[in-house]
């Protein structure tokens, strides 16, 4: 593997963010803006969460991003029909002129601001947009079918970049914009307050575009959708609207993101079998609950090396201090040490592939869940094993991405993630 990494962007080959005619809900046609929003599609993992969103409002965006039908083709056709109907009925409507959109999220003391726009697509080898995780082909195929049918980008990806921290360029435009009345403001049931503004002034659009041309971005959330964008672009003769994809760009020098772990649920592996298979290759200790106390024990152990919290069957077990011989036999040696020592690397290369022999791309065997409590609850209910992870630091993620080294899939959860349903992009525009 070549780990020298892709080149950094120059003035002419950095980020290229352009305005678009955002499609938004017409407030008078829905119960409330909060009731029609949703988390990103891959966060809505539990049926009870899906049903809750569907019942919140008959026009909730989840009916577009996760349509419910028997077959993929039927689901995608249903989403396309629903989108067309909502547009024709005036539930959704495009803005009159193209714009970039300043987006703000606030949760207590945490404030995040960024710019939503249509970003020119690029391959990882170009060094403009850097992925840090592998993707699962079946998920890319699923999202491609939905985007192809609806001819729309239904939810923005979350990308980050780092400025020098000065209030110039894009940041200057954002800070001027938020002093104006917003297009919309709502508070979702998770307690986040959301505000959205449009930027249409040609001088401000040019200021943002010139500034971003000096930067490269890291995909914080949305690897599968970025891979989907690239697949669909390859199917179209350029130039077309498919050359661009909907993103939210956040400057983490100004607005640091939260980094959390994504947990694993092993459907068909009961906790006793998971523990027995370790067979001395990890140190095992039962730790007391509740979940918050067990996670604190995981954090303490993770500060000293690889550690995992196994939950289910009414108990919590901490697995840490893996056998050096086992790691030497199971971890690839052609990657940087920072990659070889990741918890996600040890989980996938050592535990899933070698010890438990669980195929990581098989939904019937493994699920990837953002919420620790939801992972444990489902393991208890179904008799499987929850594998809870400790988050990796953003600096490690960014450093590996700059070297052109991808982490195991679903290694991190950056946030807060943009709410889905505040602004859409139709590719027929």
XYZ file of C-alpha atoms in Angstrom:
429
model
C 0.000 0.000 0.000
C 1.248 3.495 -0.793
C 0.913 5.529 2.402
C 2.643 8.627 1.117
C -0.807 10.143 0.790
C -2.511 12.425 -1.699
C -1.169 15.899 -2.324
C -2.708 18.883 -0.573
C -4.869 21.282 -2.560
C -3.564 24.375 -4.294
C -5.346 27.616 -5.165
C -6.828 25.976 -8.243
C -7.658 22.494 -7.020
C -9.142 23.018 -3.564
C -12.788 22.886 -2.563
C -15.256 24.220 -5.132
C -18.597 24.981 -3.435
C -21.359 26.440 -5.576
C -24.863 27.744 -4.784
C -28.006 25.786 -5.642
C -31.757 26.282 -5.440
C -32.488 24.709 -2.095
C -35.724 22.748 -1.774
C -37.351 23.349 1.612
C -40.546 22.547 3.439
C -43.252 25.204 3.213
C -43.942 25.918 6.901
C -47.653 26.551 6.367
C -48.106 23.073 4.846
C -46.598 21.007 7.699
C -47.319 20.684 11.403
C -43.901 22.064 12.367
C -40.407 22.095 10.916
C -39.157 20.045 13.862
C -41.757 17.349 13.151
C -40.607 16.834 9.546
C -36.872 16.552 10.248
C -34.894 13.387 10.934
C -31.380 12.333 11.886
C -29.279 11.017 8.956
C -30.542 7.747 7.487
C -27.872 5.583 9.145
C -28.658 6.911 12.621
C -32.318 5.888 12.350
C -31.573 2.221 12.947
C -34.320 0.999 15.249
C -37.847 0.289 13.974
C -39.317 2.166 16.933
C -37.298 5.237 15.943
C -38.466 4.967 12.343
C -42.104 4.558 13.362
C -41.809 7.487 15.759
C -40.580 9.747 12.964
C -43.234 8.533 10.527
C -45.961 9.290 13.064
C -44.552 12.713 14.012
C -45.882 14.199 10.761
C -47.202 12.552 7.563
C -44.576 14.513 5.638
C -41.548 13.606 7.745
C -38.400 13.395 5.608
C -37.821 9.812 6.738
C -40.431 8.801 4.139
C -37.913 9.909 1.503
C -34.619 8.736 3.007
C -35.943 5.411 4.389
C -39.093 4.511 2.436
C -40.784 1.352 3.650
C -41.632 -1.334 1.067
C -40.819 -4.971 0.375
C -38.145 -4.643 -2.325
C -35.430 -2.037 -2.978
C -36.935 -1.104 -6.352
C -40.343 -0.595 -4.790
C -38.862 1.454 -1.942
C -36.976 3.702 -4.353
C -39.994 4.178 -6.614
C -42.084 5.043 -3.554
C -39.564 7.702 -2.473
C -39.468 9.189 -5.988
C -43.284 9.298 -6.186
C -43.486 10.860 -2.717
C -40.958 13.554 -3.603
C -42.781 14.413 -6.834
C -46.123 14.556 -5.021
C -44.836 16.786 -2.226
C -43.342 19.161 -4.788
C -46.524 19.280 -6.855
C -48.686 19.782 -3.757
C -46.484 22.566 -2.412
C -45.337 20.647 0.669
C -41.803 21.237 -0.586
C -40.776 24.166 -2.780
C -37.511 25.337 -4.344
C -36.075 28.704 -3.390
C -36.323 31.340 -6.102
C -32.611 31.863 -6.694
C -29.503 29.755 -6.081
C -27.863 30.218 -2.699
C -25.369 28.876 -0.253
C -26.885 28.273 3.180
C -25.362 29.148 6.542
C -26.454 26.511 9.036
C -26.235 26.791 12.823
C -26.778 24.108 15.463
C -26.761 24.847 19.171
C -26.983 22.398 22.058
C -26.441 24.069 25.406
C -22.936 25.525 25.290
C -22.001 23.722 22.076
C -22.285 25.843 18.928
C -21.612 24.660 15.397
C -21.853 26.741 12.230
C -21.054 25.899 8.638
C -22.032 26.379 5.014
C -24.282 24.078 2.973
C -23.710 24.005 -0.768
C -23.103 21.815 -3.804
C -19.476 20.648 -3.761
C -17.615 19.578 -6.880
C -16.858 15.859 -6.570
C -13.309 14.552 -6.561
C -11.564 11.234 -6.175
C -9.526 10.592 -3.000
C -6.355 10.532 -5.115
C -6.906 14.223 -5.936
C -6.366 15.170 -2.273
C -9.294 17.590 -2.100
C -11.865 15.573 -0.144
C -10.269 12.950 2.103
C -12.156 9.870 3.287
C -11.013 8.212 6.490
C -13.145 5.057 6.485
C -13.841 2.138 4.176
C -17.374 1.629 2.894
C -19.689 -1.351 2.531
C -20.656 -2.036 -1.099
C -24.233 -3.051 -0.307
C -24.872 0.261 1.475
C -23.476 2.248 -1.472
C -25.697 0.232 -3.822
C -28.718 0.940 -1.620
C -28.082 4.707 -1.481
C -27.310 4.810 -5.215
C -30.654 3.230 -6.022
C -32.456 5.820 -3.916
C -30.557 8.822 -5.332
C -30.928 7.536 -8.875
C -34.697 7.143 -8.490
C -35.311 10.473 -6.782
C -32.671 12.451 -8.748
C -31.989 14.298 -5.513
C -29.485 14.789 -2.708
C -31.836 14.374 0.221
C -29.398 15.073 3.073
C -26.072 16.897 3.309
C -22.856 15.102 4.174
C -20.792 16.534 7.032
C -17.307 17.614 5.908
C -14.705 19.484 7.932
C -11.805 21.729 7.036
C -9.372 23.774 9.122
C -8.633 27.442 8.666
C -6.048 29.491 10.535
C -8.833 30.380 12.954
C -9.172 33.957 11.710
C -12.498 35.674 11.053
C -11.834 36.020 7.322
C -13.237 34.488 4.145
C -16.007 31.992 4.788
C -15.988 32.667 8.531
C -16.446 36.384 7.952
C -19.452 35.744 5.728
C -20.947 33.361 8.297
C -20.547 35.842 11.135
C -22.158 38.638 9.128
C -24.969 36.378 7.995
C -26.022 35.163 11.448
C -26.806 38.768 12.447
C -29.657 38.753 9.923
C -33.119 37.200 10.390
C -32.941 33.478 9.481
C -34.956 31.679 6.816
C -36.037 29.197 9.466
C -35.509 28.381 13.114
C -36.644 25.283 14.953
C -35.750 23.138 17.942
C -35.844 19.378 17.483
C -36.844 16.948 20.210
C -33.208 16.112 20.959
C -32.835 19.670 22.270
C -30.820 21.037 19.337
C -31.768 24.494 18.079
C -31.357 24.878 14.300
C -31.217 28.061 12.218
C -30.708 28.472 8.470
C -29.875 31.527 6.354
C -29.402 31.925 2.604
C -26.401 33.704 1.074
C -27.180 35.078 -2.384
C -25.057 38.214 -2.670
C -22.554 37.655 -5.520
C -19.715 39.284 -3.593
C -20.265 37.067 -0.540
C -20.585 33.952 -2.701
C -17.298 34.861 -4.387
C -15.673 35.475 -0.983
C -16.634 31.992 0.190
C -15.591 30.305 -3.036
C -12.201 32.022 -3.120
C -11.530 31.106 0.513
C -12.497 27.437 0.198
C -10.323 27.026 -2.900
C -7.348 27.018 -0.499
C -8.620 24.119 1.593
C -9.050 20.368 1.571
C -11.828 18.645 3.533
C -12.171 15.538 5.656
C -15.354 13.485 5.386
C -16.620 13.501 8.962
C -19.958 11.803 8.277
C -21.263 10.403 5.008
C -18.613 8.111 3.489
C -21.229 5.885 1.884
C -23.104 8.836 0.405
C -19.836 10.339 -0.934
C -19.000 7.000 -2.549
C -22.537 7.017 -3.936
C -22.045 10.505 -5.372
C -18.915 9.282 -7.163
C -20.662 6.182 -8.507
C -23.579 8.179 -9.884
C -21.257 10.786 -11.405
C -19.518 8.005 -13.315
C -22.854 7.028 -14.874
C -23.475 10.499 -16.348
C -21.811 12.326 -19.234
C -20.171 15.482 -17.828
C -20.925 18.234 -17.245
C -24.123 17.515 -15.296
C -25.556 18.362 -11.864
C -24.256 14.928 -10.795
C -20.743 16.429 -10.814
C -21.643 18.047 -7.492
C -23.006 16.728 -4.202
C -24.789 18.299 -1.240
C -22.501 18.919 1.772
C -22.210 20.886 4.983
C -18.690 22.297 5.443
C -17.606 23.119 9.009
C -14.342 24.829 9.965
C -13.230 22.864 13.015
C -10.630 25.507 13.887
C -13.615 27.714 14.736
C -16.221 25.097 15.623
C -14.708 21.827 16.901
C -16.853 18.754 16.373
C -17.672 16.113 18.930
C -16.172 12.723 18.150
C -18.010 9.638 19.387
C -17.743 5.925 18.756
C -19.973 3.706 16.643
C -20.810 0.450 18.384
C -21.329 -3.073 17.021
C -24.188 -5.458 17.636
C -23.371 -9.102 16.884
C -26.799 -10.593 16.271
C -25.923 -14.276 16.319
C -23.163 -14.358 18.925
C -24.375 -14.749 22.542
C -22.200 -13.166 25.218
C -21.071 -16.498 26.749
C -19.842 -17.658 23.340
C -18.084 -14.334 22.705
C -16.260 -14.578 26.034
C -15.356 -18.240 25.594
C -13.867 -17.581 22.140
C -11.437 -15.040 23.591
C -9.860 -17.956 25.504
C -7.151 -16.000 27.283
C -6.185 -13.866 24.302
C -7.609 -10.784 26.056
C -7.797 -9.918 29.729
C -11.463 -10.210 30.758
C -13.095 -8.557 33.742
C -16.763 -8.267 34.638
C -17.504 -4.644 35.520
C -20.541 -3.332 37.380
C -23.347 -1.371 35.777
C -25.186 0.791 35.103
C -24.113 1.505 31.542
C -22.607 4.900 32.416
C -20.347 3.290 35.032
C -19.326 0.497 32.659
C -18.482 3.052 29.950
C -16.337 4.943 32.453
C -14.401 1.717 33.056
C -13.982 1.368 29.284
C -12.623 4.932 29.032
C -10.091 4.248 31.802
C -8.888 1.064 30.101
C -8.780 2.678 26.634
C -6.342 5.283 27.942
C -3.747 2.493 28.232
C -4.384 0.442 25.085
C -7.010 -1.460 23.127
C -10.192 -2.055 25.107
C -13.780 -3.128 24.391
C -16.896 -3.393 26.521
C -18.962 -6.520 25.816
C -22.576 -6.247 26.957
C -25.627 -8.495 26.965
C -27.108 -11.303 29.037
C -27.466 -8.871 31.935
C -23.751 -8.150 32.357
C -20.823 -6.019 31.231
C -17.365 -7.446 30.543
C -14.252 -5.399 29.812
C -11.867 -6.973 27.297
C -8.448 -5.318 27.181
C -4.705 -6.061 27.078
C -4.771 -8.246 23.958
C -2.055 -10.840 23.483
C 0.881 -9.293 21.582
C 1.332 -12.600 19.739
C -2.307 -12.561 18.611
C -1.973 -8.988 17.370
C 1.240 -9.829 15.524
C -0.517 -12.696 13.732
C -3.703 -10.828 12.808
C -2.914 -7.130 12.238
C -1.565 -6.185 8.768
C 1.929 -4.735 8.941
C 1.787 -2.560 5.808
C 0.035 0.370 7.505
C 1.260 3.101 9.909
C 1.453 2.276 13.602
C -1.383 4.731 14.321
C -3.625 2.536 12.141
C -2.367 -0.775 13.528
C -3.134 0.269 17.102
C -6.658 1.598 16.490
C -9.395 -0.135 18.487
C -11.371 -0.463 15.253
C -8.430 -2.184 13.554
C -8.060 -4.676 16.407
C -11.817 -5.248 16.456
C -12.084 -5.967 12.735
C -8.764 -7.682 11.997
C -8.396 -9.615 15.227
C -11.788 -10.123 16.870
C -14.264 -10.177 13.972
C -12.043 -11.789 11.332
C -9.945 -14.159 13.454
C -11.529 -14.842 16.856
C -15.280 -14.608 16.253
C -15.202 -15.118 12.448
C -18.057 -12.720 11.773
C -18.425 -11.259 8.258
C -18.412 -7.490 8.716
C -20.461 -6.792 5.570
C -23.343 -9.124 6.484
C -26.302 -7.259 8.049
C -27.712 -10.547 9.342
C -24.594 -10.945 11.503
C -23.589 -7.405 12.477
C -25.168 -3.980 12.908
C -23.449 -0.634 13.413
C -25.275 1.536 15.962
C -24.403 5.049 17.134
C -26.152 4.948 20.508
C -24.613 2.791 23.264
C -27.863 2.336 25.190
C -29.713 1.257 22.038
C -26.967 -1.251 21.223
C -27.110 -2.809 24.687
C -30.926 -2.873 24.732
C -31.068 -4.732 21.432
C -28.382 -7.203 22.548
C -30.393 -7.933 25.701
C -33.604 -8.330 23.742
C -32.202 -10.509 20.951
C -29.596 -12.537 22.863
C -26.622 -11.120 20.951
C -23.464 -9.303 22.007
C -23.006 -5.539 22.080
C -19.416 -4.463 21.478
C -19.039 -0.917 22.789
C -16.147 1.219 21.577
C -14.232 4.239 22.870
C -13.942 7.177 20.424
C -10.753 7.990 18.557
C -9.335 11.537 18.564
C -9.985 13.778 15.534
C -6.257 14.496 15.113
C -5.580 10.782 14.572
C -8.376 10.566 11.984
C -7.155 13.600 10.055
C -3.504 12.505 10.137
C -4.319 9.072 8.724
C -6.565 10.579 6.054
C -3.770 12.890 4.922
C -1.537 9.851 4.541
C -4.166 8.275 2.295
C -4.884 5.549 4.876
C -8.512 4.645 5.513
C -9.715 3.382 8.866
C -11.998 0.363 9.258
C -15.596 1.209 8.393
C -17.760 2.912 10.996
C -14.757 3.806 13.150
C -15.989 7.225 14.233
C -19.125 9.301 14.665
C -18.550 13.029 14.240
C -21.235 15.438 15.295
C -23.475 17.124 15.715
C -24.728 15.848 12.396
C -26.888 18.110 10.227
C -30.610 17.533 10.593
C -32.114 15.962 7.490
C -35.052 17.823 5.996
C -34.028 21.460 6.396
C -32.746 21.834 2.832
C -32.654 19.385 -0.096
C -31.102 19.532 -3.559
C -32.890 18.213 -6.613
C -30.653 17.355 -9.532
C -33.271 18.331 -12.056
C -32.378 21.936 -11.157
